[in-house]
Amino acid sequence: MKKTILALMLAAMTATQAGAFRLFDNLVYNLRFGYSIGGTAPMGMPATIRSMDKYTLTPSFNLGLGVYRDITEHWGVTTGLYIENKGMDVESTVKNYHMAFVRGGQRLEGNFTGGVSIDVEQWMLTLPLMATYAVNKNLHVKLGPYLSYVRSHNFTGYAYGGYIRVGDPTGAKVEVGTEEGSRGTYDFSDSMRSWQFGMLAGVDWYFHRHWGVFADLSWGFTDIFDAGFDTIEQNLYPVYGTIGISYRIK
């Protein structure tokens, strides 16, 4: 009986190890370098944001290692690890927009009407897990969730050229100028969350044995701020498109 049990245990361990090794068979690795364009915005433009007046491109890069494994002739799985920088530099005109800032050493919170400048920067590590359909060996379409750890983040800016109603829409009116010192500044960096979750869709196309191009679209499902942060009236989500080149190692 002991010999039989030992034999069964040995057979099970051997089968498990063989299955684990097979998981790493037929893996295809690729290095990726891309540039991202997008922003951190509410889902749907609220009435309090009247217009976007300026959008400046920021250094938003994507560098990573992609890993692909086929499961059937057409279906497979893509994962990897990406280092990403998602930034945004915009100016908007708002009306009765709830926010807080510091002006002349005094913190003011209420409904602001005027111009708002926002500068956002986030450095993160992203782990995707996407179902992949191989149209052929050189063209892949992929879709799936991603999880990002935000290593560093920045959300700063200023309000200018308007006024704020302190407390509520009928509160005391305080004028806000356009020059440094008379405008209101804010820094909400410490209130940003460290983990983000969303969906990622993309296309990989190899025009050479090793070289290819890709296009990805990421859509965040989690607000960039911690739960309970309500100084800004809307939840803000990162939505970015990335284009780049890739090098297939294997």
PDB file of C-alpha atoms in Angstrom:
ATOM      1  CA  MET A   1       0.000   0.000   0.000  1.00  0.00           C
ATOM      2  CA  LYS A   2       2.803   2.424   0.923  1.00  0.00           C
ATOM      3  CA  LYS A   3       4.560   1.704  -2.359  1.00  0.00           C
ATOM      4  CA  THR A   4       1.323   2.303  -4.257  1.00  0.00           C
ATOM      5  CA  ILE A   5       0.693   5.642  -2.498  1.00  0.00           C
ATOM      6  CA  LEU A   6       4.279   6.760  -3.106  1.00  0.00           C
ATOM      7  CA  ALA A   7       4.015   5.805  -6.767  1.00  0.00           C
ATOM      8  CA  LEU A   8       0.773   7.736  -7.175  1.00  0.00           C
ATOM      9  CA  MET A   9       2.278  10.799  -5.436  1.00  0.00           C
ATOM     10  CA  LEU A  10       5.357  10.636  -7.650  1.00  0.00           C
ATOM     11  CA  ALA A  11       3.225  10.329 -10.778  1.00  0.00           C
ATOM     12  CA  ALA A  12       1.083  13.310  -9.707  1.00  0.00           C
ATOM     13  CA  MET A  13       4.149  15.452  -8.995  1.00  0.00           C
ATOM     14  CA  THR A  14       5.687  14.531 -12.336  1.00  0.00           C
ATOM     15  CA  ALA A  15       2.476  15.392 -14.185  1.00  0.00           C
ATOM     16  CA  THR A  16       2.168  18.707 -12.340  1.00  0.00           C
ATOM     17  CA  GLN A  17       5.749  19.669 -13.129  1.00  0.00           C
ATOM     18  CA  ALA A  18       5.339  18.704 -16.772  1.00  0.00           C
ATOM     19  CA  GLY A  19       2.173  20.780 -17.002  1.00  0.00           C
ATOM     20  CA  ALA A  20       3.884  23.746 -15.379  1.00  0.00           C
ATOM     21  CA  PHE A  21       6.770  23.563 -17.830  1.00  0.00           C
ATOM     22  CA  ARG A  22       4.337  23.359 -20.756  1.00  0.00           C
ATOM     23  CA  LEU A  23       2.878  26.692 -19.676  1.00  0.00           C
ATOM     24  CA  PHE A  24       6.170  28.278 -20.682  1.00  0.00           C
ATOM     25  CA  ASP A  25       6.324  26.574 -24.066  1.00  0.00           C
ATOM     26  CA  ASN A  26       5.825  28.650 -27.217  1.00  0.00           C
ATOM     27  CA  LEU A  27       6.169  31.993 -25.427  1.00  0.00           C
ATOM     28  CA  VAL A  28       6.818  35.003 -27.668  1.00  0.00           C
ATOM     29  CA  TYR A  29       8.536  38.040 -26.119  1.00  0.00           C
ATOM     30  CA  ASN A  30       8.610  41.570 -27.462  1.00  0.00           C
ATOM     31  CA  LEU A  31      10.058  44.881 -26.347  1.00  0.00           C
ATOM     32  CA  ARG A  32       7.732  47.889 -26.701  1.00  0.00           C
ATOM     33  CA  PHE A  33       8.274  51.627 -26.813  1.00  0.00           C
ATOM     34  CA  GLY A  34       5.375  54.010 -27.321  1.00  0.00           C
ATOM     35  CA  TYR A  35       4.087  57.528 -26.871  1.00  0.00           C
ATOM     36  CA  SER A  36       0.732  58.163 -25.193  1.00  0.00           C
ATOM     37  CA  ILE A  37      -1.799  60.916 -25.805  1.00  0.00           C
ATOM     38  CA  GLY A  38      -4.864  61.405 -23.666  1.00  0.00           C
ATOM     39  CA  GLY A  39      -6.082  62.886 -20.444  1.00  0.00           C
ATOM     40  CA  THR A  40      -7.661  62.471 -17.052  1.00  0.00           C
ATOM     41  CA  ALA A  41     -11.274  63.524 -17.286  1.00  0.00           C
ATOM     42  CA  PRO A  42     -14.815  62.869 -16.024  1.00  0.00           C
ATOM     43  CA  MET A  43     -17.009  60.419 -17.896  1.00  0.00           C
ATOM     44  CA  GLY A  44     -19.140  62.825 -19.873  1.00  0.00           C
ATOM     45  CA  MET A  45     -18.518  66.568 -19.901  1.00  0.00           C
ATOM     46  CA  PRO A  46     -20.435  68.185 -17.006  1.00  0.00           C
ATOM     47  CA  ALA A  47     -22.295  71.464 -17.506  1.00  0.00           C
ATOM     48  CA  THR A  48     -19.929  73.222 -15.086  1.00  0.00           C
ATOM     49  CA  ILE A  49     -17.043  72.757 -17.568  1.00  0.00           C
ATOM     50  CA  ARG A  50     -17.887  75.136 -20.400  1.00  0.00           C
ATOM     51  CA  SER A  51     -14.923  74.613 -22.725  1.00  0.00           C
ATOM     52  CA  MET A  52     -11.410  73.216 -23.084  1.00  0.00           C
ATOM     53  CA  ASP A  53      -9.242  76.136 -24.137  1.00  0.00           C
ATOM     54  CA  LYS A  54      -5.781  74.597 -24.360  1.00  0.00           C
ATOM     55  CA  TYR A  55      -4.205  71.146 -24.502  1.00  0.00           C
ATOM     56  CA  THR A  56      -0.420  70.774 -24.386  1.00  0.00           C
ATOM     57  CA  LEU A  57       1.348  67.518 -25.229  1.00  0.00           C
ATOM     58  CA  THR A  58       3.395  66.164 -22.334  1.00  0.00           C
ATOM     59  CA  PRO A  59       6.218  63.574 -22.234  1.00  0.00           C
ATOM     60  CA  SER A  60       4.012  60.481 -21.807  1.00  0.00           C
ATOM     61  CA  PHE A  61       5.959  57.331 -22.638  1.00  0.00           C
ATOM     62  CA  ASN A  62       5.316  53.594 -22.475  1.00  0.00           C
ATOM     63  CA  LEU A  63       8.215  51.150 -22.165  1.00  0.00           C
ATOM     64  CA  GLY A  64       7.669  47.485 -21.522  1.00  0.00           C
ATOM     65  CA  LEU A  65       8.066  43.785 -22.125  1.00  0.00           C
ATOM     66  CA  GLY A  66       5.169  41.941 -23.736  1.00  0.00           C
ATOM     67  CA  VAL A  67       4.621  38.177 -23.504  1.00  0.00           C
ATOM     68  CA  TYR A  68       2.312  36.205 -25.790  1.00  0.00           C
ATOM     69  CA  ARG A  69       1.306  32.549 -25.706  1.00  0.00           C
ATOM     70  CA  ASP A  70      -0.992  30.857 -28.175  1.00  0.00           C
ATOM     71  CA  ILE A  71      -3.676  28.465 -26.940  1.00  0.00           C
ATOM     72  CA  THR A  72      -5.342  27.520 -30.208  1.00  0.00           C
ATOM     73  CA  GLU A  73      -4.631  28.350 -33.823  1.00  0.00           C
ATOM     74  CA  HIS A  74      -6.168  31.806 -33.452  1.00  0.00           C
ATOM     75  CA  TRP A  75      -6.607  32.443 -29.732  1.00  0.00           C
ATOM     76  CA  GLY A  76      -3.981  33.233 -27.139  1.00  0.00           C
ATOM     77  CA  VAL A  77      -3.081  35.354 -24.113  1.00  0.00           C
ATOM     78  CA  THR A  78      -0.973  38.508 -23.905  1.00  0.00           C
ATOM     79  CA  THR A  79       0.558  39.829 -20.695  1.00  0.00           C
ATOM     80  CA  GLY A  80       3.762  41.580 -19.687  1.00  0.00           C
ATOM     81  CA  LEU A  81       4.976  44.488 -17.598  1.00  0.00           C
ATOM     82  CA  TYR A  82       4.953  48.121 -18.730  1.00  0.00           C
ATOM     83  CA  ILE A  83       6.503  51.263 -17.279  1.00  0.00           C
ATOM     84  CA  GLU A  84       4.147  54.114 -18.119  1.00  0.00           C
ATOM     85  CA  ASN A  85       4.019  57.869 -17.731  1.00  0.00           C
ATOM     86  CA  LYS A  86       0.552  59.381 -18.139  1.00  0.00           C
ATOM     87  CA  GLY A  87       0.477  63.175 -18.192  1.00  0.00           C
ATOM     88  CA  MET A  88      -1.889  66.009 -19.032  1.00  0.00           C
ATOM     89  CA  ASP A  89      -1.577  69.798 -19.249  1.00  0.00           C
ATOM     90  CA  VAL A  90      -4.885  71.552 -20.015  1.00  0.00           C
ATOM     91  CA  GLU A  91      -6.704  74.826 -19.457  1.00  0.00           C
ATOM     92  CA  SER A  92     -10.500  75.041 -19.239  1.00  0.00           C
ATOM     93  CA  THR A  93     -13.246  77.574 -18.630  1.00  0.00           C
ATOM     94  CA  VAL A  94     -15.647  76.608 -15.845  1.00  0.00           C
ATOM     95  CA  LYS A  95     -18.778  78.039 -14.235  1.00  0.00           C
ATOM     96  CA  ASN A  96     -19.944  77.270 -10.692  1.00  0.00           C
ATOM     97  CA  TYR A  97     -17.319  74.515 -10.528  1.00  0.00           C
ATOM     98  CA  HIS A  98     -16.761  73.178  -7.016  1.00  0.00           C
ATOM     99  CA  MET A  99     -13.096  73.209  -6.036  1.00  0.00           C
ATOM    100  CA  ALA A 100     -10.609  74.493  -3.456  1.00  0.00           C
ATOM    101  CA  PHE A 101      -7.402  76.497  -3.734  1.00  0.00           C
ATOM    102  CA  VAL A 102      -5.061  78.770  -1.826  1.00  0.00           C
ATOM    103  CA  ARG A 103      -5.039  82.505  -2.584  1.00  0.00           C
ATOM    104  CA  GLY A 104      -2.927  84.980  -0.628  1.00  0.00           C
ATOM    105  CA  GLY A 105      -2.160  82.351   1.999  1.00  0.00           C
ATOM    106  CA  GLN A 106      -5.861  81.650   2.591  1.00  0.00           C
ATOM    107  CA  ARG A 107      -7.621  78.416   1.658  1.00  0.00           C
ATOM    108  CA  LEU A 108     -10.890  78.997  -0.177  1.00  0.00           C
ATOM    109  CA  GLU A 109     -13.423  76.314  -1.133  1.00  0.00           C
ATOM    110  CA  GLY A 110     -16.644  76.809  -3.002  1.00  0.00           C
ATOM    111  CA  ASN A 111     -18.006  77.343  -6.518  1.00  0.00           C
ATOM    112  CA  PHE A 112     -15.524  78.895  -8.921  1.00  0.00           C
ATOM    113  CA  THR A 113     -16.205  80.657 -12.231  1.00  0.00           C
ATOM    114  CA  GLY A 114     -13.269  81.457 -14.495  1.00  0.00           C
ATOM    115  CA  GLY A 115     -10.235  79.669 -15.930  1.00  0.00           C
ATOM    116  CA  VAL A 116      -8.606  76.530 -14.519  1.00  0.00           C
ATOM    117  CA  SER A 117      -5.160  75.158 -15.406  1.00  0.00           C
ATOM    118  CA  ILE A 118      -4.425  71.508 -14.571  1.00  0.00           C
ATOM    119  CA  ASP A 119      -1.096  69.674 -14.695  1.00  0.00           C
ATOM    120  CA  VAL A 120      -1.219  65.902 -14.104  1.00  0.00           C
ATOM    121  CA  GLU A 121       1.664  63.421 -14.131  1.00  0.00           C
ATOM    122  CA  GLN A 122       1.664  59.750 -13.089  1.00  0.00           C
ATOM    123  CA  TRP A 123       4.453  57.157 -13.256  1.00  0.00           C
ATOM    124  CA  MET A 124       3.239  53.578 -12.934  1.00  0.00           C
ATOM    125  CA  LEU A 125       3.922  49.886 -13.440  1.00  0.00           C
ATOM    126  CA  THR A 126       1.154  48.184 -15.416  1.00  0.00           C
ATOM    127  CA  LEU A 127       0.306  44.481 -15.647  1.00  0.00           C
ATOM    128  CA  PRO A 128      -2.093  43.640 -18.532  1.00  0.00           C
ATOM    129  CA  LEU A 129      -3.906  40.349 -19.104  1.00  0.00           C
ATOM    130  CA  MET A 130      -5.570  40.272 -22.518  1.00  0.00           C
ATOM    131  CA  ALA A 131      -7.325  37.710 -24.639  1.00  0.00           C
ATOM    132  CA  THR A 132      -5.665  37.819 -28.057  1.00  0.00           C
ATOM    133  CA  TYR A 133      -7.000  36.873 -31.476  1.00  0.00           C
ATOM    134  CA  ALA A 134      -4.366  36.126 -34.112  1.00  0.00           C
ATOM    135  CA  VAL A 135      -5.691  37.118 -37.518  1.00  0.00           C
ATOM    136  CA  ASN A 136      -2.398  35.683 -38.762  1.00  0.00           C
ATOM    137  CA  LYS A 137       1.069  35.256 -37.272  1.00  0.00           C
ATOM    138  CA  ASN A 138       1.871  38.942 -37.749  1.00  0.00           C
ATOM    139  CA  LEU A 139      -1.443  40.607 -36.812  1.00  0.00           C
ATOM    140  CA  HIS A 140      -2.940  40.306 -33.324  1.00  0.00           C
ATOM    141  CA  VAL A 141      -6.034  41.965 -31.833  1.00  0.00           C
ATOM    142  CA  LYS A 142      -6.251  42.004 -28.038  1.00  0.00           C
ATOM    143  CA  LEU A 143      -8.608  43.034 -25.228  1.00  0.00           C
ATOM    144  CA  GLY A 144      -8.543  42.628 -21.472  1.00  0.00           C
ATOM    145  CA  PRO A 145      -8.095  44.221 -18.035  1.00  0.00           C
ATOM    146  CA  TYR A 146      -5.017  45.870 -16.597  1.00  0.00           C
ATOM    147  CA  LEU A 147      -3.797  46.659 -13.087  1.00  0.00           C
ATOM    148  CA  SER A 148      -1.428  49.572 -12.430  1.00  0.00           C
ATOM    149  CA  TYR A 149       0.647  50.508  -9.394  1.00  0.00           C
ATOM    150  CA  VAL A 150       1.189  54.279  -9.414  1.00  0.00           C
ATOM    151  CA  ARG A 151       4.691  54.864  -8.084  1.00  0.00           C
ATOM    152  CA  SER A 152       4.603  58.675  -8.208  1.00  0.00           C
ATOM    153  CA  HIS A 153       1.859  61.158  -8.991  1.00  0.00           C
ATOM    154  CA  ASN A 154       1.272  64.870  -9.323  1.00  0.00           C
ATOM    155  CA  PHE A 155      -1.940  66.897  -9.634  1.00  0.00           C
ATOM    156  CA  THR A 156      -1.348  70.654  -9.448  1.00  0.00           C
ATOM    157  CA  GLY A 157      -2.611  73.825 -11.064  1.00  0.00           C
ATOM    158  CA  TYR A 158      -4.254  77.167 -10.520  1.00  0.00           C
ATOM    159  CA  ALA A 159      -7.532  79.042 -10.935  1.00  0.00           C
ATOM    160  CA  TYR A 160      -7.477  82.485 -12.550  1.00  0.00           C
ATOM    161  CA  GLY A 161      -9.484  85.282 -14.141  1.00  0.00           C
ATOM    162  CA  GLY A 162     -12.735  84.895 -12.244  1.00  0.00           C
ATOM    163  CA  TYR A 163     -14.271  84.602  -8.793  1.00  0.00           C
ATOM    164  CA  ILE A 164     -15.222  82.032  -6.180  1.00  0.00           C
ATOM    165  CA  ARG A 165     -18.372  81.883  -4.105  1.00  0.00           C
ATOM    166  CA  VAL A 166     -17.104  80.609  -0.771  1.00  0.00           C
ATOM    167  CA  GLY A 167     -19.039  77.723   0.759  1.00  0.00           C
ATOM    168  CA  ASP A 168     -21.958  77.592  -1.692  1.00  0.00           C
ATOM    169  CA  PRO A 169     -23.265  79.338  -4.848  1.00  0.00           C
ATOM    170  CA  THR A 170     -24.658  82.223  -2.749  1.00  0.00           C
ATOM    171  CA  GLY A 171     -21.624  82.622  -0.470  1.00  0.00           C
ATOM    172  CA  ALA A 172     -19.193  85.519  -0.231  1.00  0.00           C
ATOM    173  CA  LYS A 173     -17.703  86.490  -3.597  1.00  0.00           C
ATOM    174  CA  VAL A 174     -13.898  86.619  -3.798  1.00  0.00           C
ATOM    175  CA  GLU A 175     -12.218  87.886  -6.964  1.00  0.00           C
ATOM    176  CA  VAL A 176      -9.372  85.807  -8.424  1.00  0.00           C
ATOM    177  CA  GLY A 177      -6.793  87.476 -10.670  1.00  0.00           C
ATOM    178  CA  THR A 178      -4.683  86.256 -13.560  1.00  0.00           C
ATOM    179  CA  GLU A 179      -1.203  87.081 -12.255  1.00  0.00           C
ATOM    180  CA  GLU A 180       0.852  84.951  -9.904  1.00  0.00           C
ATOM    181  CA  GLY A 181      -0.013  85.943  -6.345  1.00  0.00           C
ATOM    182  CA  SER A 182      -3.571  86.967  -7.181  1.00  0.00           C
ATOM    183  CA  ARG A 183      -4.717  83.660  -8.631  1.00  0.00           C
ATOM    184  CA  GLY A 184      -5.561  80.543  -6.615  1.00  0.00           C
ATOM    185  CA  THR A 185      -3.178  77.568  -6.559  1.00  0.00           C
ATOM    186  CA  TYR A 186      -3.829  73.962  -5.575  1.00  0.00           C
ATOM    187  CA  ASP A 187      -1.956  70.694  -5.094  1.00  0.00           C
ATOM    188  CA  PHE A 188      -3.991  67.507  -4.678  1.00  0.00           C
ATOM    189  CA  SER A 189      -1.071  65.111  -5.261  1.00  0.00           C
ATOM    190  CA  ASP A 190      -1.273  63.575  -1.771  1.00  0.00           C
ATOM    191  CA  SER A 191      -4.917  62.582  -2.346  1.00  0.00           C
ATOM    192  CA  MET A 192      -4.229  60.418  -5.424  1.00  0.00           C
ATOM    193  CA  ARG A 193      -4.612  56.644  -5.223  1.00  0.00           C
ATOM    194  CA  SER A 194      -1.752  54.188  -5.715  1.00  0.00           C
ATOM    195  CA  TRP A 195      -3.666  51.437  -7.564  1.00  0.00           C
ATOM    196  CA  GLN A 196      -5.664  51.763 -10.770  1.00  0.00           C
ATOM    197  CA  PHE A 197      -7.756  49.274 -12.717  1.00  0.00           C
ATOM    198  CA  GLY A 198      -9.156  49.444 -16.233  1.00  0.00           C
ATOM    199  CA  MET A 199      -9.473  47.902 -19.689  1.00  0.00           C
ATOM    200  CA  LEU A 200      -6.902  47.795 -22.453  1.00  0.00           C
ATOM    201  CA  ALA A 201      -7.533  47.154 -26.145  1.00  0.00           C
ATOM    202  CA  GLY A 202      -4.971  47.097 -28.910  1.00  0.00           C
ATOM    203  CA  VAL A 203      -3.544  45.856 -32.176  1.00  0.00           C
ATOM    204  CA  ASP A 204      -0.031  44.495 -32.860  1.00  0.00           C
ATOM    205  CA  TRP A 205       1.257  44.258 -36.424  1.00  0.00           C
ATOM    206  CA  TYR A 206       4.671  42.923 -37.436  1.00  0.00           C
ATOM    207  CA  PHE A 207       5.860  44.079 -40.842  1.00  0.00           C
ATOM    208  CA  HIS A 208       9.198  42.280 -40.406  1.00  0.00           C
ATOM    209  CA  ARG A 209      10.365  39.114 -38.703  1.00  0.00           C
ATOM    210  CA  HIS A 210      11.320  41.135 -35.624  1.00  0.00           C
ATOM    211  CA  TRP A 211      10.001  44.683 -36.065  1.00  0.00           C
ATOM    212  CA  GLY A 212       6.433  45.825 -35.684  1.00  0.00           C
ATOM    213  CA  VAL A 213       4.092  48.623 -34.652  1.00  0.00           C
ATOM    214  CA  PHE A 214       1.252  48.718 -32.156  1.00  0.00           C
ATOM    215  CA  ALA A 215      -1.694  50.869 -31.107  1.00  0.00           C
ATOM    216  CA  ASP A 216      -3.354  50.597 -27.686  1.00  0.00           C
ATOM    217  CA  LEU A 217      -6.261  52.295 -25.942  1.00  0.00           C
ATOM    218  CA  SER A 218      -6.481  52.206 -22.134  1.00  0.00           C
ATOM    219  CA  TRP A 219      -9.612  53.240 -20.229  1.00  0.00           C
ATOM    220  CA  GLY A 220      -9.418  53.570 -16.457  1.00  0.00           C
ATOM    221  CA  PHE A 221     -12.331  52.360 -14.329  1.00  0.00           C
ATOM    222  CA  THR A 222     -11.043  53.800 -11.031  1.00  0.00           C
ATOM    223  CA  ASP A 223     -10.979  57.462 -10.042  1.00  0.00           C
ATOM    224  CA  ILE A 224      -7.406  58.762  -9.814  1.00  0.00           C
ATOM    225  CA  PHE A 225      -8.191  60.143  -6.341  1.00  0.00           C
ATOM    226  CA  ASP A 226      -8.629  58.243  -3.094  1.00  0.00           C
ATOM    227  CA  ALA A 227     -12.103  57.256  -1.976  1.00  0.00           C
ATOM    228  CA  GLY A 228     -13.705  60.081  -0.039  1.00  0.00           C
ATOM    229  CA  PHE A 229     -11.892  62.881  -1.871  1.00  0.00           C
ATOM    230  CA  ASP A 230     -14.605  65.368  -2.865  1.00  0.00           C
ATOM    231  CA  THR A 231     -12.775  68.677  -3.236  1.00  0.00           C
ATOM    232  CA  ILE A 232     -13.262  68.329  -7.010  1.00  0.00           C
ATOM    233  CA  GLU A 233     -16.891  67.643  -7.863  1.00  0.00           C
ATOM    234  CA  GLN A 234     -16.340  64.907 -10.498  1.00  0.00           C
ATOM    235  CA  ASN A 235     -14.478  61.625 -10.484  1.00  0.00           C
ATOM    236  CA  LEU A 236     -11.574  61.714 -12.942  1.00  0.00           C
ATOM    237  CA  TYR A 237     -10.503  58.700 -15.024  1.00  0.00           C
ATOM    238  CA  PRO A 238      -7.375  58.218 -17.167  1.00  0.00           C
ATOM    239  CA  VAL A 239      -8.078  57.590 -20.857  1.00  0.00           C
ATOM    240  CA  TYR A 240      -5.032  57.304 -23.128  1.00  0.00           C
ATOM    241  CA  GLY A 241      -4.136  56.114 -26.586  1.00  0.00           C
ATOM    242  CA  THR A 242      -0.626  54.809 -27.283  1.00  0.00           C
ATOM    243  CA  ILE A 243       1.203  54.236 -30.556  1.00  0.00           C
ATOM    244  CA  GLY A 244       4.690  52.804 -30.837  1.00  0.00           C
ATOM    245  CA  ILE A 245       7.161  50.300 -32.149  1.00  0.00           C
ATOM    246  CA  SER A 246       7.943  46.794 -30.943  1.00  0.00           C
ATOM    247  CA  TYR A 247      10.789  44.340 -31.353  1.00  0.00           C
ATOM    248  CA  ARG A 248       9.988  40.638 -31.286  1.00  0.00           C
ATOM    249  CA  ILE A 249      12.724  38.781 -29.424  1.00  0.00           C
ATOM    250  CA  LYS A 250      11.354  35.294 -29.939  1.00  0.00           C
TER     251      LYS A 250
END
